[in-house]
């Protein structure tokens, strides 16, 4: 009987030793030890890209607007911004100014979408404006939006229209600031 009890005791102690070794290995592998050498440099921070949602809502097929009206559609970011100076101009471009009102941090990424409607309220087409803090100097047609200061000017050009727009509904599916 003593012999069996001694073997059980040794087996129990061996199991405890194995568990202790495994726990030490896990702690070391998960960064529990210092592991850093004096000459190690911190890893560079990778570039971050913010993509628009893959399944953004399609614009309404019908929307009654006044001639020249530019309406801001309510969405997830409309309580954080103020859009002023919205105008439907030459070439059906929609222009305006967007300022973040929730705080004073810098704008990192923005998307403004426009849905163009005729006088009868039928959807004619869409367009979008994209801004990203990095690479914003690369916009076509010499228009470089600036996000410094009290906001950003935007210009949305339609990609293709099936008629002459009378009004526009803009939406903001992407807004990223610090």
Short mmCIF file of N, CA, C and O in Angstrom, two decimals, residues 39-93:
data_model
loop_
_atom_site.label_atom_id
_atom_site.label_comp_id
_atom_site.label_asym_id
_atom_site.label_seq_id
_atom_site.Cartn_x
_atom_site.Cartn_y
_atom_site.Cartn_z
N UNK A 39 19.54 47.14 -28.23
CA UNK A 39 19.66 47.63 -29.59
C UNK A 39 18.40 47.51 -30.42
O UNK A 39 18.35 47.94 -31.56
N UNK A 40 17.35 46.89 -29.86
CA UNK A 40 16.11 46.72 -30.63
C UNK A 40 15.42 48.06 -30.83
O UNK A 40 15.27 48.85 -29.92
N UNK A 41 15.00 48.30 -32.05
CA UNK A 41 14.25 49.51 -32.37
C UNK A 41 12.77 49.15 -32.41
O UNK A 41 12.42 48.03 -32.77
N UNK A 42 11.89 50.05 -32.05
CA UNK A 42 10.47 49.74 -32.13
C UNK A 42 10.06 49.51 -33.58
O UNK A 42 10.61 50.10 -34.49
N UNK A 43 9.08 48.64 -33.74
CA UNK A 43 8.57 48.34 -35.07
C UNK A 43 7.86 49.57 -35.63
O UNK A 43 7.19 50.28 -34.91
N UNK A 44 8.01 49.82 -36.94
CA UNK A 44 7.30 50.96 -37.52
C UNK A 44 5.80 50.73 -37.49
O UNK A 44 5.34 49.60 -37.58
N UNK A 45 5.04 51.79 -37.36
CA UNK A 45 3.58 51.69 -37.34
C UNK A 45 3.11 51.53 -38.78
O UNK A 45 3.46 52.32 -39.65
N UNK A 46 2.31 50.49 -39.06
CA UNK A 46 1.85 50.29 -40.43
C UNK A 46 0.84 51.35 -40.84
O UNK A 46 0.16 51.95 -40.02
N UNK A 47 0.77 51.59 -42.14
CA UNK A 47 -0.19 52.54 -42.69
C UNK A 47 -1.59 51.97 -42.50
O UNK A 47 -1.80 50.77 -42.64
N UNK A 48 -2.53 52.82 -42.19
CA UNK A 48 -3.91 52.39 -41.96
C UNK A 48 -4.78 52.94 -43.07
O UNK A 48 -4.69 54.10 -43.43
N UNK A 49 -5.63 52.08 -43.62
CA UNK A 49 -6.55 52.51 -44.67
C UNK A 49 -7.97 52.28 -44.18
O UNK A 49 -8.28 51.23 -43.63
N UNK A 50 -8.83 53.26 -44.36
CA UNK A 50 -10.21 53.15 -43.94
C UNK A 50 -11.08 53.06 -45.18
O UNK A 50 -11.24 54.03 -45.90
N UNK A 51 -11.63 51.91 -45.42
CA UNK A 51 -12.47 51.71 -46.60
C UNK A 51 -13.92 51.98 -46.24
O UNK A 51 -14.35 51.83 -45.11
N UNK A 52 -14.66 52.38 -47.23
CA UNK A 52 -16.09 52.59 -47.05
C UNK A 52 -16.76 51.25 -46.84
O UNK A 52 -16.26 50.21 -47.29
N UNK A 53 -17.89 51.22 -46.15
CA UNK A 53 -18.59 49.96 -45.97
C UNK A 53 -18.92 49.32 -47.31
O UNK A 53 -19.29 50.01 -48.25
N UNK A 54 -18.75 48.01 -47.39
CA UNK A 54 -19.00 47.30 -48.63
C UNK A 54 -20.45 47.33 -49.06
O UNK A 54 -20.76 47.27 -50.24
N UNK A 55 -21.36 47.42 -48.12
CA UNK A 55 -22.77 47.38 -48.43
C UNK A 55 -23.46 48.69 -48.05
O UNK A 55 -24.40 48.72 -47.29
N UNK A 56 -22.94 49.80 -48.54
CA UNK A 56 -23.55 51.10 -48.25
C UNK A 56 -24.94 51.13 -48.89
O UNK A 56 -25.17 50.56 -49.96
N UNK A 57 -25.84 51.83 -48.25
CA UNK A 57 -27.22 51.91 -48.75
C UNK A 57 -27.27 52.62 -50.10
O UNK A 57 -26.60 53.61 -50.32
N UNK A 58 -28.07 52.07 -50.99
CA UNK A 58 -28.27 52.68 -52.31
C UNK A 58 -29.17 53.90 -52.14
O UNK A 58 -30.02 53.95 -51.24
N UNK A 59 -29.00 54.90 -52.99
CA UNK A 59 -29.86 56.08 -52.88
C UNK A 59 -31.30 55.73 -53.24
O UNK A 59 -31.57 54.78 -53.98
N UNK A 60 -32.22 56.52 -52.71
CA UNK A 60 -33.63 56.31 -53.01
C UNK A 60 -33.88 56.51 -54.51
O UNK A 60 -33.28 57.38 -55.13
N UNK A 61 -34.76 55.72 -55.08
CA UNK A 61 -35.07 55.82 -56.50
C UNK A 61 -35.87 57.09 -56.80
O UNK A 61 -35.87 57.58 -57.93
N UNK A 62 -36.54 57.63 -55.80
CA UNK A 62 -37.36 58.83 -55.99
C UNK A 62 -37.19 59.74 -54.78
O UNK A 62 -37.24 59.29 -53.64
N UNK A 63 -36.99 61.03 -55.06
CA UNK A 63 -36.78 62.01 -54.00
C UNK A 63 -37.25 63.37 -54.51
O UNK A 63 -36.68 63.88 -55.48
N UNK A 64 -38.25 63.92 -53.92
CA UNK A 64 -38.76 65.22 -54.37
C UNK A 64 -37.93 66.32 -53.72
O UNK A 64 -37.86 66.44 -52.51
N UNK A 65 -37.29 67.14 -54.57
CA UNK A 65 -36.44 68.24 -54.12
C UNK A 65 -36.82 69.51 -54.86
O UNK A 65 -37.32 69.46 -55.97
N UNK A 66 -36.51 70.64 -54.25
CA UNK A 66 -36.70 71.91 -54.93
C UNK A 66 -35.58 72.13 -55.94
O UNK A 66 -34.50 71.55 -55.84
N UNK A 67 -35.83 72.97 -56.93
CA UNK A 67 -34.81 73.25 -57.96
C UNK A 67 -33.57 73.84 -57.29
O UNK A 67 -33.64 74.79 -56.54
N UNK A 68 -32.42 73.21 -57.54
CA UNK A 68 -31.15 73.66 -56.99
C UNK A 68 -30.91 73.25 -55.54
O UNK A 68 -29.88 73.59 -54.97
N UNK A 69 -31.85 72.52 -54.95
CA UNK A 69 -31.72 72.13 -53.54
C UNK A 69 -30.61 71.10 -53.35
O UNK A 69 -30.49 70.14 -54.12
N UNK A 70 -29.81 71.29 -52.32
CA UNK A 70 -28.81 70.32 -51.88
C UNK A 70 -29.18 69.96 -50.45
O UNK A 70 -29.09 70.78 -49.55
N UNK A 71 -29.62 68.72 -50.26
CA UNK A 71 -30.11 68.27 -48.96
C UNK A 71 -29.12 67.25 -48.37
O UNK A 71 -28.65 66.36 -49.07
N UNK A 72 -28.85 67.39 -47.07
CA UNK A 72 -28.00 66.44 -46.36
C UNK A 72 -28.88 65.34 -45.78
O UNK A 72 -29.78 65.62 -44.98
N UNK A 73 -28.62 64.12 -46.20
CA UNK A 73 -29.37 62.97 -45.70
C UNK A 73 -28.89 62.62 -44.29
O UNK A 73 -27.69 62.63 -44.02
N UNK A 74 -29.82 62.33 -43.41
CA UNK A 74 -29.45 61.94 -42.05
C UNK A 74 -28.74 60.60 -42.08
O UNK A 74 -29.14 59.69 -42.80
N UNK A 75 -27.65 60.51 -41.32
CA UNK A 75 -26.87 59.28 -41.29
C UNK A 75 -26.05 59.21 -40.01
O UNK A 75 -26.22 60.02 -39.09
N UNK A 76 -25.14 58.26 -39.95
CA UNK A 76 -24.39 58.02 -38.71
C UNK A 76 -23.46 59.17 -38.31
O UNK A 76 -23.05 59.24 -37.16
N UNK A 77 -23.14 60.07 -39.22
CA UNK A 77 -22.18 61.14 -38.90
C UNK A 77 -22.79 62.54 -38.94
O UNK A 77 -22.11 63.51 -38.64
N UNK A 78 -24.05 62.66 -39.32
CA UNK A 78 -24.62 64.00 -39.50
C UNK A 78 -24.72 64.78 -38.19
O UNK A 78 -24.76 66.01 -38.23
N UNK A 79 -24.73 64.11 -37.06
CA UNK A 79 -24.75 64.84 -35.79
C UNK A 79 -23.37 65.35 -35.40
O UNK A 79 -23.23 66.12 -34.47
N UNK A 80 -22.34 64.95 -36.14
CA UNK A 80 -20.96 65.36 -35.85
C UNK A 80 -20.41 66.40 -36.81
O UNK A 80 -19.28 66.83 -36.67
N UNK A 81 -21.20 66.78 -37.83
CA UNK A 81 -20.70 67.71 -38.85
C UNK A 81 -21.70 68.82 -39.13
O UNK A 81 -22.88 68.72 -38.81
N UNK A 82 -21.17 69.87 -39.76
CA UNK A 82 -22.02 70.94 -40.28
C UNK A 82 -21.61 71.14 -41.73
O UNK A 82 -20.43 71.33 -42.04
N UNK A 83 -22.58 71.06 -42.63
CA UNK A 83 -22.34 71.26 -44.05
C UNK A 83 -22.96 72.60 -44.43
O UNK A 83 -24.14 72.84 -44.19
N UNK A 84 -22.13 73.46 -45.03
CA UNK A 84 -22.61 74.78 -45.44
C UNK A 84 -22.23 75.02 -46.90
O UNK A 84 -21.35 74.34 -47.45
N UNK A 85 -22.90 75.98 -47.50
CA UNK A 85 -22.57 76.39 -48.86
C UNK A 85 -22.87 75.35 -49.92
O UNK A 85 -22.32 75.42 -51.02
N UNK A 86 -23.74 74.38 -49.63
CA UNK A 86 -24.06 73.36 -50.62
C UNK A 86 -24.71 73.97 -51.84
O UNK A 86 -25.69 74.71 -51.74
N UNK A 87 -24.14 73.69 -53.02
CA UNK A 87 -24.67 74.26 -54.25
C UNK A 87 -24.50 73.28 -55.40
O UNK A 87 -23.52 72.55 -55.47
N UNK A 88 -25.47 73.27 -56.28
CA UNK A 88 -25.42 72.48 -57.51
C UNK A 88 -24.95 73.43 -58.59
O UNK A 88 -25.64 74.39 -58.93
N UNK A 89 -23.75 73.20 -59.11
CA UNK A 89 -23.15 74.15 -60.04
C UNK A 89 -23.01 73.62 -61.45
O UNK A 89 -23.61 72.61 -61.84
N UNK A 90 -22.17 74.31 -62.20
CA UNK A 90 -21.91 73.97 -63.60
C UNK A 90 -21.36 72.54 -63.70
O UNK A 90 -20.60 72.10 -62.86
N UNK A 91 -21.78 71.85 -64.73
CA UNK A 91 -21.33 70.48 -64.93
C UNK A 91 -21.91 69.52 -63.91
O UNK A 91 -21.41 68.42 -63.73
N UNK A 92 -22.95 69.95 -63.21
CA UNK A 92 -23.64 69.15 -62.20
C UNK A 92 -22.77 68.83 -60.99
O UNK A 92 -23.07 67.91 -60.23
N UNK A 93 -21.70 69.57 -60.79
CA UNK A 93 -20.87 69.36 -59.61
C UNK A 93 -21.57 69.94 -58.39
O UNK A 93 -22.17 71.01 -58.45
#
